[in-house]
């Protein structure tokens, strides 16, 4: 059955079926509990690390450092290299102290 715009609108605007949502949530909970009960911790940790980039700390740190370096470069465009020291400023001779 090909999806049409009208069918998508009808699906998006229809209220969610509470019984179906509860059944899906219960099924997902049972799958998670079965996984936690039947698999070793090492297997679960390996799968989690493979699934999420946060498991590889060095890669995450490198990515963050590169992103921050790029943002600093972009922020410094058009700025003077170093702010002037107010104690080394040459004031005009007509300046009254």
PDB file of N, CA and C in Angstrom:
ATOM      1  N   UNK A   1       0.841  -1.167   0.000  1.00  0.00           N
ATOM      2  CA  UNK A   1       0.000   0.000   0.000  1.00  0.00           C
ATOM      3  C   UNK A   1       0.896   1.243   0.000  1.00  0.00           C
ATOM      4  N   UNK A   2       0.862   2.017  -1.059  1.00  0.00           N
ATOM      5  CA  UNK A   2       1.692   3.221  -1.112  1.00  0.00           C
ATOM      6  C   UNK A   2       1.135   4.301  -0.185  1.00  0.00           C
ATOM      7  N   UNK A   3       2.048   4.990   0.476  1.00  0.00           N
ATOM      8  CA  UNK A   3       1.637   6.067   1.375  1.00  0.00           C
ATOM      9  C   UNK A   3       1.381   7.335   0.584  1.00  0.00           C
ATOM     10  N   UNK A   4       0.322   8.003   0.941  1.00  0.00           N
ATOM     11  CA  UNK A   4       0.010   9.282   0.318  1.00  0.00           C
ATOM     12  C   UNK A   4       0.085  10.366   1.386  1.00  0.00           C
ATOM     13  N   UNK A   5       0.059  11.603   0.941  1.00  0.00           N
ATOM     14  CA  UNK A   5       0.094  12.724   1.873  1.00  0.00           C
ATOM     15  C   UNK A   5      -1.131  12.683   2.779  1.00  0.00           C
ATOM     16  N   UNK A   6      -2.265  12.366   2.215  1.00  0.00           N
ATOM     17  CA  UNK A   6      -3.494  12.310   3.012  1.00  0.00           C
ATOM     18  C   UNK A   6      -3.397  11.216   4.079  1.00  0.00           C
ATOM     19  N   UNK A   7      -2.846  10.062   3.710  1.00  0.00           N
ATOM     20  CA  UNK A   7      -2.707   8.972   4.674  1.00  0.00           C
ATOM     21  C   UNK A   7      -1.729   9.348   5.784  1.00  0.00           C
ATOM     22  N   UNK A   8      -0.644  10.026   5.428  1.00  0.00           N
ATOM     23  CA  UNK A   8       0.320  10.467   6.436  1.00  0.00           C
ATOM     24  C   UNK A   8      -0.296  11.502   7.376  1.00  0.00           C
ATOM     25  N   UNK A   9      -1.085  12.428   6.821  1.00  0.00           N
ATOM     26  CA  UNK A   9      -1.763  13.421   7.663  1.00  0.00           C
ATOM     27  C   UNK A   9      -2.729  12.743   8.633  1.00  0.00           C
ATOM     28  N   UNK A  10      -3.471  11.783   8.121  1.00  0.00           N
ATOM     29  CA  UNK A  10      -4.434  11.077   8.962  1.00  0.00           C
ATOM     30  C   UNK A  10      -3.702  10.324  10.071  1.00  0.00           C
ATOM     31  N   UNK A  11      -2.591   9.685   9.744  1.00  0.00           N
ATOM     32  CA  UNK A  11      -1.816   8.941  10.740  1.00  0.00           C
ATOM     33  C   UNK A  11      -1.215   9.884  11.779  1.00  0.00           C
ATOM     34  N   UNK A  12      -0.699  11.030  11.323  1.00  0.00           N
ATOM     35  CA  UNK A  12      -0.069  11.984  12.236  1.00  0.00           C
ATOM     36  C   UNK A  12      -1.088  12.643  13.158  1.00  0.00           C
ATOM     37  N   UNK A  13      -2.293  12.860  12.679  1.00  0.00           N
ATOM     38  CA  UNK A  13      -3.313  13.544  13.470  1.00  0.00           C
ATOM     39  C   UNK A  13      -4.185  12.604  14.288  1.00  0.00           C
ATOM     40  N   UNK A  14      -4.028  11.301  14.111  1.00  0.00           N
ATOM     41  CA  UNK A  14      -4.842  10.364  14.879  1.00  0.00           C
ATOM     42  C   UNK A  14      -4.277  10.241  16.294  1.00  0.00           C
ATOM     43  N   UNK A  15      -5.151  10.087  17.284  1.00  0.00           N
ATOM     44  CA  UNK A  15      -4.665   9.957  18.664  1.00  0.00           C
ATOM     45  C   UNK A  15      -3.944   8.620  18.844  1.00  0.00           C
ATOM     46  N   UNK A  16      -2.937   8.590  19.692  1.00  0.00           N
ATOM     47  CA  UNK A  16      -2.213   7.326  19.886  1.00  0.00           C
ATOM     48  C   UNK A  16      -3.092   6.312  20.615  1.00  0.00           C
ATOM     49  N   UNK A  17      -2.910   5.070  20.243  1.00  0.00           N
ATOM     50  CA  UNK A  17      -3.658   3.987  20.872  1.00  0.00           C
ATOM     51  C   UNK A  17      -2.953   3.632  22.178  1.00  0.00           C
ATOM     52  N   UNK A  18      -3.598   3.905  23.301  1.00  0.00           N
ATOM     53  CA  UNK A  18      -2.973   3.706  24.611  1.00  0.00           C
ATOM     54  C   UNK A  18      -2.641   2.239  24.854  1.00  0.00           C
ATOM     55  N   UNK A  19      -3.532   1.344  24.464  1.00  0.00           N
ATOM     56  CA  UNK A  19      -3.294  -0.084  24.686  1.00  0.00           C
ATOM     57  C   UNK A  19      -2.101  -0.562  23.858  1.00  0.00           C
ATOM     58  N   UNK A  20      -2.007  -0.098  22.621  1.00  0.00           N
ATOM     59  CA  UNK A  20      -0.897  -0.499  21.751  1.00  0.00           C
ATOM     60  C   UNK A  20       0.427   0.054  22.282  1.00  0.00           C
ATOM     61  N   UNK A  21       0.422   1.302  22.731  1.00  0.00           N
ATOM     62  CA  UNK A  21       1.638   1.901  23.290  1.00  0.00           C
ATOM     63  C   UNK A  21       2.083   1.151  24.542  1.00  0.00           C
ATOM     64  N   UNK A  22       1.141   0.792  25.383  1.00  0.00           N
ATOM     65  CA  UNK A  22       1.471   0.056  26.607  1.00  0.00           C
ATOM     66  C   UNK A  22       2.017  -1.325  26.277  1.00  0.00           C
ATOM     67  N   UNK A  23       1.443  -1.979  25.260  1.00  0.00           N
ATOM     68  CA  UNK A  23       1.923  -3.298  24.854  1.00  0.00           C
ATOM     69  C   UNK A  23       3.353  -3.211  24.335  1.00  0.00           C
ATOM     70  N   UNK A  24       3.637  -2.185  23.511  1.00  0.00           N
ATOM     71  CA  UNK A  24       4.989  -2.014  22.977  1.00  0.00           C
ATOM     72  C   UNK A  24       5.990  -1.728  24.094  1.00  0.00           C
ATOM     73  N   UNK A  25       5.582  -0.897  25.043  1.00  0.00           N
ATOM     74  CA  UNK A  25       6.476  -0.568  26.158  1.00  0.00           C
ATOM     75  C   UNK A  25       6.755  -1.800  27.012  1.00  0.00           C
ATOM     76  N   UNK A  26       5.734  -2.597  27.263  1.00  0.00           N
ATOM     77  CA  UNK A  26       5.906  -3.812  28.056  1.00  0.00           C
ATOM     78  C   UNK A  26       6.809  -4.800  27.326  1.00  0.00           C
ATOM     79  N   UNK A  27       6.624  -4.931  26.022  1.00  0.00           N
ATOM     80  CA  UNK A  27       7.454  -5.837  25.229  1.00  0.00           C
ATOM     81  C   UNK A  27       8.916  -5.387  25.254  1.00  0.00           C
ATOM     82  N   UNK A  28       9.144  -4.101  25.124  1.00  0.00           N
ATOM     83  CA  UNK A  28      10.510  -3.570  25.160  1.00  0.00           C
ATOM     84  C   UNK A  28      11.143  -3.797  26.541  1.00  0.00           C
ATOM     85  N   UNK A  29      10.372  -3.584  27.593  1.00  0.00           N
ATOM     86  CA  UNK A  29      10.867  -3.808  28.951  1.00  0.00           C
ATOM     87  C   UNK A  29      11.255  -5.263  29.147  1.00  0.00           C
ATOM     88  N   UNK A  30      10.439  -6.174  28.643  1.00  0.00           N
ATOM     89  CA  UNK A  30      10.746  -7.601  28.760  1.00  0.00           C
ATOM     90  C   UNK A  30      12.013  -7.958  27.995  1.00  0.00           C
ATOM     91  N   UNK A  31      12.212  -7.369  26.822  1.00  0.00           N
ATOM     92  CA  UNK A  31      13.429  -7.632  26.054  1.00  0.00           C
ATOM     93  C   UNK A  31      14.664  -7.143  26.797  1.00  0.00           C
ATOM     94  N   UNK A  32      14.586  -5.957  27.377  1.00  0.00           N
ATOM     95  CA  UNK A  32      15.728  -5.408  28.116  1.00  0.00           C
ATOM     96  C   UNK A  32      16.033  -6.265  29.334  1.00  0.00           C
ATOM     97  N   UNK A  33      15.002  -6.636  30.081  1.00  0.00           N
ATOM     98  CA  UNK A  33      15.217  -7.466  31.263  1.00  0.00           C
ATOM     99  C   UNK A  33      15.787  -8.827  30.899  1.00  0.00           C
ATOM    100  N   UNK A  34      15.301  -9.428  29.831  1.00  0.00           N
ATOM    101  CA  UNK A  34      15.830 -10.719  29.400  1.00  0.00           C
ATOM    102  C   UNK A  34      17.295 -10.589  29.011  1.00  0.00           C
ATOM    103  N   UNK A  35      17.634  -9.512  28.340  1.00  0.00           N
ATOM    104  CA  UNK A  35      19.027  -9.284  27.956  1.00  0.00           C
ATOM    105  C   UNK A  35      19.905  -9.121  29.190  1.00  0.00           C
ATOM    106  N   UNK A  36      19.440  -8.362  30.164  1.00  0.00           N
ATOM    107  CA  UNK A  36      20.230  -8.148  31.379  1.00  0.00           C
ATOM    108  C   UNK A  36      20.381  -9.426  32.197  1.00  0.00           C
ATOM    109  N   UNK A  37      19.367 -10.251  32.192  1.00  0.00           N
ATOM    110  CA  UNK A  37      19.402 -11.475  33.001  1.00  0.00           C
ATOM    111  C   UNK A  37      20.197 -12.599  32.344  1.00  0.00           C
ATOM    112  N   UNK A  38      20.185 -12.669  31.025  1.00  0.00           N
ATOM    113  CA  UNK A  38      20.743 -13.829  30.334  1.00  0.00           C
ATOM    114  C   UNK A  38      22.144 -13.625  29.778  1.00  0.00           C
ATOM    115  N   UNK A  39      22.628 -12.401  29.712  1.00  0.00           N
ATOM    116  CA  UNK A  39      23.945 -12.150  29.120  1.00  0.00           C
ATOM    117  C   UNK A  39      24.923 -11.692  30.188  1.00  0.00           C
ATOM    118  N   UNK A  40      26.196 -11.956  29.939  1.00  0.00           N
ATOM    119  CA  UNK A  40      27.215 -11.531  30.894  1.00  0.00           C
ATOM    120  C   UNK A  40      27.434 -10.029  30.777  1.00  0.00           C
ATOM    121  N   UNK A  41      27.984  -9.457  31.836  1.00  0.00           N
ATOM    122  CA  UNK A  41      28.233  -8.020  31.851  1.00  0.00           C
ATOM    123  C   UNK A  41      29.216  -7.626  30.757  1.00  0.00           C
ATOM    124  N   UNK A  42      30.237  -8.450  30.536  1.00  0.00           N
ATOM    125  CA  UNK A  42      31.242  -8.135  29.521  1.00  0.00           C
ATOM    126  C   UNK A  42      30.622  -8.060  28.131  1.00  0.00           C
ATOM    127  N   UNK A  43      29.717  -8.986  27.826  1.00  0.00           N
ATOM    128  CA  UNK A  43      29.044  -8.959  26.524  1.00  0.00           C
ATOM    129  C   UNK A  43      28.212  -7.687  26.367  1.00  0.00           C
ATOM    130  N   UNK A  44      27.504  -7.322  27.415  1.00  0.00           N
ATOM    131  CA  UNK A  44      26.679  -6.118  27.358  1.00  0.00           C
ATOM    132  C   UNK A  44      27.534  -4.868  27.218  1.00  0.00           C
ATOM    133  N   UNK A  45      28.663  -4.818  27.945  1.00  0.00           N
ATOM    134  CA  UNK A  45      29.550  -3.656  27.863  1.00  0.00           C
ATOM    135  C   UNK A  45      30.170  -3.552  26.477  1.00  0.00           C
ATOM    136  N   UNK A  46      30.584  -4.685  25.897  1.00  0.00           N
ATOM    137  CA  UNK A  46      31.164  -4.666  24.551  1.00  0.00           C
ATOM    138  C   UNK A  46      30.155  -4.173  23.523  1.00  0.00           C
ATOM    139  N   UNK A  47      28.927  -4.637  23.619  1.00  0.00           N
ATOM    140  CA  UNK A  47      27.895  -4.203  22.677  1.00  0.00           C
ATOM    141  C   UNK A  47      27.598  -2.717  22.841  1.00  0.00           C
ATOM    142  N   UNK A  48      27.539  -2.269  24.078  1.00  0.00           N
ATOM    143  CA  UNK A  48      27.263  -0.855  24.335  1.00  0.00           C
ATOM    144  C   UNK A  48      28.375   0.022  23.777  1.00  0.00           C
ATOM    145  N   UNK A  49      29.619  -0.386  23.959  1.00  0.00           N
ATOM    146  CA  UNK A  49      30.747   0.393  23.434  1.00  0.00           C
ATOM    147  C   UNK A  49      30.749   0.397  21.913  1.00  0.00           C
ATOM    148  N   UNK A  50      30.386  -0.705  21.315  1.00  0.00           N
ATOM    149  CA  UNK A  50      30.344  -0.765  19.856  1.00  0.00           C
ATOM    150  C   UNK A  50      29.206   0.091  19.308  1.00  0.00           C
ATOM    151  N   UNK A  51      28.125   0.189  20.066  1.00  0.00           N
ATOM    152  CA  UNK A  51      26.950   0.918  19.601  1.00  0.00           C
ATOM    153  C   UNK A  51      27.079   2.422  19.806  1.00  0.00           C
ATOM    154  N   UNK A  52      27.808   2.842  20.834  1.00  0.00           N
ATOM    155  CA  UNK A  52      27.905   4.256  21.179  1.00  0.00           C
ATOM    156  C   UNK A  52      29.339   4.740  21.065  1.00  0.00           C
ATOM    157  N   UNK A  53      29.513   5.924  20.508  1.00  0.00           N
ATOM    158  CA  UNK A  53      30.843   6.509  20.361  1.00  0.00           C
ATOM    159  C   UNK A  53      31.418   6.894  21.717  1.00  0.00           C
ATOM    160  N   UNK A  54      30.587   7.130  22.697  1.00  0.00           N
ATOM    161  CA  UNK A  54      31.061   7.547  24.022  1.00  0.00           C
ATOM    162  C   UNK A  54      31.945   6.485  24.656  1.00  0.00           C
ATOM    163  N   UNK A  55      31.874   5.249  24.167  1.00  0.00           N
ATOM    164  CA  UNK A  55      32.717   4.185  24.697  1.00  0.00           C
ATOM    165  C   UNK A  55      34.174   4.389  24.374  1.00  0.00           C
ATOM    166  N   UNK A  56      34.488   5.089  23.303  1.00  0.00           N
ATOM    167  CA  UNK A  56      35.871   5.338  22.915  1.00  0.00           C
ATOM    168  C   UNK A  56      36.234   6.750  23.359  1.00  0.00           C
ATOM    169  N   UNK A  57      36.812   6.847  24.540  1.00  0.00           N
ATOM    170  CA  UNK A  57      37.075   8.146  25.148  1.00  0.00           C
ATOM    171  C   UNK A  57      38.066   8.973  24.343  1.00  0.00           C
ATOM    172  N   UNK A  58      39.097   8.339  23.824  1.00  0.00           N
ATOM    173  CA  UNK A  58      40.111   9.107  23.088  1.00  0.00           C
ATOM    174  C   UNK A  58      39.531   9.723  21.821  1.00  0.00           C
ATOM    175  N   UNK A  59      38.678   9.005  21.134  1.00  0.00           N
ATOM    176  CA  UNK A  59      38.069   9.536  19.917  1.00  0.00           C
ATOM    177  C   UNK A  59      37.129  10.696  20.251  1.00  0.00           C
ATOM    178  N   UNK A  60      36.396  10.563  21.352  1.00  0.00           N
ATOM    179  CA  UNK A  60      35.489  11.625  21.764  1.00  0.00           C
ATOM    180  C   UNK A  60      36.252  12.882  22.146  1.00  0.00           C
ATOM    181  N   UNK A  61      37.336  12.718  22.904  1.00  0.00           N
ATOM    182  CA  UNK A  61      38.140  13.876  23.302  1.00  0.00           C
ATOM    183  C   UNK A  61      38.752  14.539  22.078  1.00  0.00           C
ATOM    184  N   UNK A  62      39.267  13.764  21.146  1.00  0.00           N
ATOM    185  CA  UNK A  62      39.851  14.328  19.923  1.00  0.00           C
ATOM    186  C   UNK A  62      38.814  15.105  19.127  1.00  0.00           C
ATOM    187  N   UNK A  63      37.619  14.564  19.024  1.00  0.00           N
ATOM    188  CA  UNK A  63      36.556  15.238  18.283  1.00  0.00           C
ATOM    189  C   UNK A  63      36.185  16.561  18.951  1.00  0.00           C
ATOM    190  N   UNK A  64      36.088  16.553  20.278  1.00  0.00           N
ATOM    191  CA  UNK A  64      35.749  17.786  20.992  1.00  0.00           C
ATOM    192  C   UNK A  64      36.849  18.831  20.873  1.00  0.00           C
ATOM    193  N   UNK A  65      38.104  18.403  20.955  1.00  0.00           N
ATOM    194  CA  UNK A  65      39.209  19.353  20.818  1.00  0.00           C
ATOM    195  C   UNK A  65      39.235  19.966  19.425  1.00  0.00           C
ATOM    196  N   UNK A  66      39.005  19.150  18.409  1.00  0.00           N
ATOM    197  CA  UNK A  66      38.990  19.669  17.038  1.00  0.00           C
ATOM    198  C   UNK A  66      37.835  20.643  16.849  1.00  0.00           C
ATOM    199  N   UNK A  67      36.683  20.328  17.395  1.00  0.00           N
ATOM    200  CA  UNK A  67      35.534  21.215  17.264  1.00  0.00           C
ATOM    201  C   UNK A  67      35.794  22.537  17.977  1.00  0.00           C
ATOM    202  N   UNK A  68      36.370  22.464  19.175  1.00  0.00           N
ATOM    203  CA  UNK A  68      36.658  23.687  19.919  1.00  0.00           C
ATOM    204  C   UNK A  68      37.722  24.512  19.217  1.00  0.00           C
ATOM    205  N   UNK A  69      38.725  23.870  18.621  1.00  0.00           N
ATOM    206  CA  UNK A  69      39.764  24.607  17.904  1.00  0.00           C
ATOM    207  C   UNK A  69      39.156  25.343  16.712  1.00  0.00           C
ATOM    208  N   UNK A  70      38.251  24.693  16.008  1.00  0.00           N
ATOM    209  CA  UNK A  70      37.601  25.340  14.867  1.00  0.00           C
ATOM    210  C   UNK A  70      36.749  26.517  15.319  1.00  0.00           C
ATOM    211  N   UNK A  71      36.041  26.362  16.439  1.00  0.00           N
ATOM    212  CA  UNK A  71      35.191  27.460  16.904  1.00  0.00           C
ATOM    213  C   UNK A  71      36.039  28.628  17.390  1.00  0.00           C
ATOM    214  N   UNK A  72      37.191  28.356  17.991  1.00  0.00           N
ATOM    215  CA  UNK A  72      38.075  29.436  18.438  1.00  0.00           C
ATOM    216  C   UNK A  72      38.645  30.168  17.230  1.00  0.00           C
ATOM    217  N   UNK A  73      39.020  29.428  16.193  1.00  0.00           N
ATOM    218  CA  UNK A  73      39.536  30.067  14.974  1.00  0.00           C
ATOM    219  C   UNK A  73      38.478  30.982  14.365  1.00  0.00           C
ATOM    220  N   UNK A  74      37.246  30.504  14.314  1.00  0.00           N
ATOM    221  CA  UNK A  74      36.177  31.310  13.734  1.00  0.00           C
ATOM    222  C   UNK A  74      35.886  32.536  14.597  1.00  0.00           C
ATOM    223  N   UNK A  75      35.996  32.411  15.915  1.00  0.00           N
ATOM    224  CA  UNK A  75      35.708  33.532  16.805  1.00  0.00           C
ATOM    225  C   UNK A  75      36.794  34.596  16.734  1.00  0.00           C
ATOM    226  N   UNK A  76      38.016  34.196  16.410  1.00  0.00           N
ATOM    227  CA  UNK A  76      39.133  35.140  16.393  1.00  0.00           C
ATOM    228  C   UNK A  76      39.279  35.892  15.077  1.00  0.00           C
ATOM    229  N   UNK A  77      38.500  35.553  14.081  1.00  0.00           N
ATOM    230  CA  UNK A  77      38.604  36.238  12.796  1.00  0.00           C
ATOM    231  C   UNK A  77      38.150  37.679  12.976  1.00  0.00           C
ATOM    232  N   UNK A  78      39.001  38.620  12.558  1.00  0.00           N
ATOM    233  CA  UNK A  78      38.663  40.030  12.630  1.00  0.00           C
ATOM    234  C   UNK A  78      39.009  40.693  13.946  1.00  0.00           C
ATOM    235  N   UNK A  79      39.539  39.967  14.885  1.00  0.00           N
ATOM    236  CA  UNK A  79      39.927  40.557  16.162  1.00  0.00           C
ATOM    237  C   UNK A  79      41.398  40.950  16.119  1.00  0.00           C
ATOM    238  N   UNK A  80      41.782  41.989  16.878  1.00  0.00           N
ATOM    239  CA  UNK A  80      43.205  42.306  16.966  1.00  0.00           C
ATOM    240  C   UNK A  80      43.944  41.180  17.684  1.00  0.00           C
ATOM    241  N   UNK A  81      45.228  41.053  17.390  1.00  0.00           N
ATOM    242  CA  UNK A  81      46.005  39.949  17.930  1.00  0.00           C
ATOM    243  C   UNK A  81      46.061  39.991  19.452  1.00  0.00           C
ATOM    244  N   UNK A  82      46.231  41.189  20.034  1.00  0.00           N
ATOM    245  CA  UNK A  82      46.368  41.292  21.475  1.00  0.00           C
ATOM    246  C   UNK A  82      45.756  42.615  21.924  1.00  0.00           C
ATOM    247  N   UNK A  83      44.988  42.617  22.999  1.00  0.00           N
ATOM    248  CA  UNK A  83      44.423  43.888  23.456  1.00  0.00           C
ATOM    249  C   UNK A  83      45.519  44.817  23.967  1.00  0.00           C
ATOM    250  N   UNK A  84      45.280  46.119  23.836  1.00  0.00           N
ATOM    251  CA  UNK A  84      46.266  47.104  24.266  1.00  0.00           C
ATOM    252  C   UNK A  84      46.300  47.184  25.785  1.00  0.00           C
ATOM    253  N   UNK A  85      47.492  47.397  26.312  1.00  0.00           N
ATOM    254  CA  UNK A  85      47.675  47.598  27.738  1.00  0.00           C
ATOM    255  C   UNK A  85      47.407  49.068  28.039  1.00  0.00           C
ATOM    256  N   UNK A  86      46.489  49.360  28.939  1.00  0.00           N
ATOM    257  CA  UNK A  86      46.110  50.756  29.191  1.00  0.00           C
ATOM    258  C   UNK A  86      47.239  51.548  29.833  1.00  0.00           C
ATOM    259  N   UNK A  87      48.192  50.879  30.461  1.00  0.00           N
ATOM    260  CA  UNK A  87      49.298  51.582  31.102  1.00  0.00           C
ATOM    261  C   UNK A  87      50.381  51.975  30.107  1.00  0.00           C
ATOM    262  N   UNK A  88      50.359  51.401  28.914  1.00  0.00           N
ATOM    263  CA  UNK A  88      51.363  51.721  27.905  1.00  0.00           C
ATOM    264  C   UNK A  88      50.799  52.586  26.789  1.00  0.00           C
ATOM    265  N   UNK A  89      49.608  53.114  26.964  1.00  0.00           N
ATOM    266  CA  UNK A  89      48.998  53.944  25.928  1.00  0.00           C
ATOM    267  C   UNK A  89      49.637  55.328  25.931  1.00  0.00           C
ATOM    268  N   UNK A  90      49.859  55.860  24.759  1.00  0.00           N
ATOM    269  CA  UNK A  90      50.376  57.222  24.611  1.00  0.00           C
ATOM    270  C   UNK A  90      49.193  58.173  24.539  1.00  0.00           C
ATOM    271  N   UNK A  91      49.052  58.996  25.576  1.00  0.00           N
ATOM    272  CA  UNK A  91      47.946  59.941  25.624  1.00  0.00           C
ATOM    273  C   UNK A  91      48.342  61.221  24.900  1.00  0.00           C
ATOM    274  N   UNK A  92      47.402  61.923  24.320  1.00  0.00           N
ATOM    275  CA  UNK A  92      47.724  63.176  23.631  1.00  0.00           C
ATOM    276  C   UNK A  92      48.251  64.212  24.631  1.00  0.00           C
ATOM    277  N   UNK A  93      49.066  65.126  24.119  1.00  0.00           N
ATOM    278  CA  UNK A  93      49.689  66.121  25.002  1.00  0.00           C
ATOM    279  C   UNK A  93      48.662  67.071  25.605  1.00  0.00           C
ATOM    280  N   UNK A  94      47.508  67.209  24.997  1.00  0.00           N
ATOM    281  CA  UNK A  94      46.487  68.116  25.525  1.00  0.00           C
ATOM    282  C   UNK A  94      45.585  67.433  26.543  1.00  0.00           C
ATOM    283  N   UNK A  95      45.874  66.172  26.868  1.00  0.00           N
ATOM    284  CA  UNK A  95      45.054  65.420  27.821  1.00  0.00           C
ATOM    285  C   UNK A  95      45.309  65.941  29.226  1.00  0.00           C
ATOM    286  N   UNK A  96      44.274  66.261  29.967  1.00  0.00           N
ATOM    287  CA  UNK A  96      44.415  66.774  31.335  1.00  0.00           C
ATOM    288  C   UNK A  96      44.305  65.621  32.311  1.00  0.00           C
ATOM    289  N   UNK A  97      45.236  65.548  33.241  1.00  0.00           N
ATOM    290  CA  UNK A  97      45.228  64.469  34.227  1.00  0.00           C
ATOM    291  C   UNK A  97      44.278  64.773  35.333  1.00  0.00           C
TER     292      UNK A  97
END
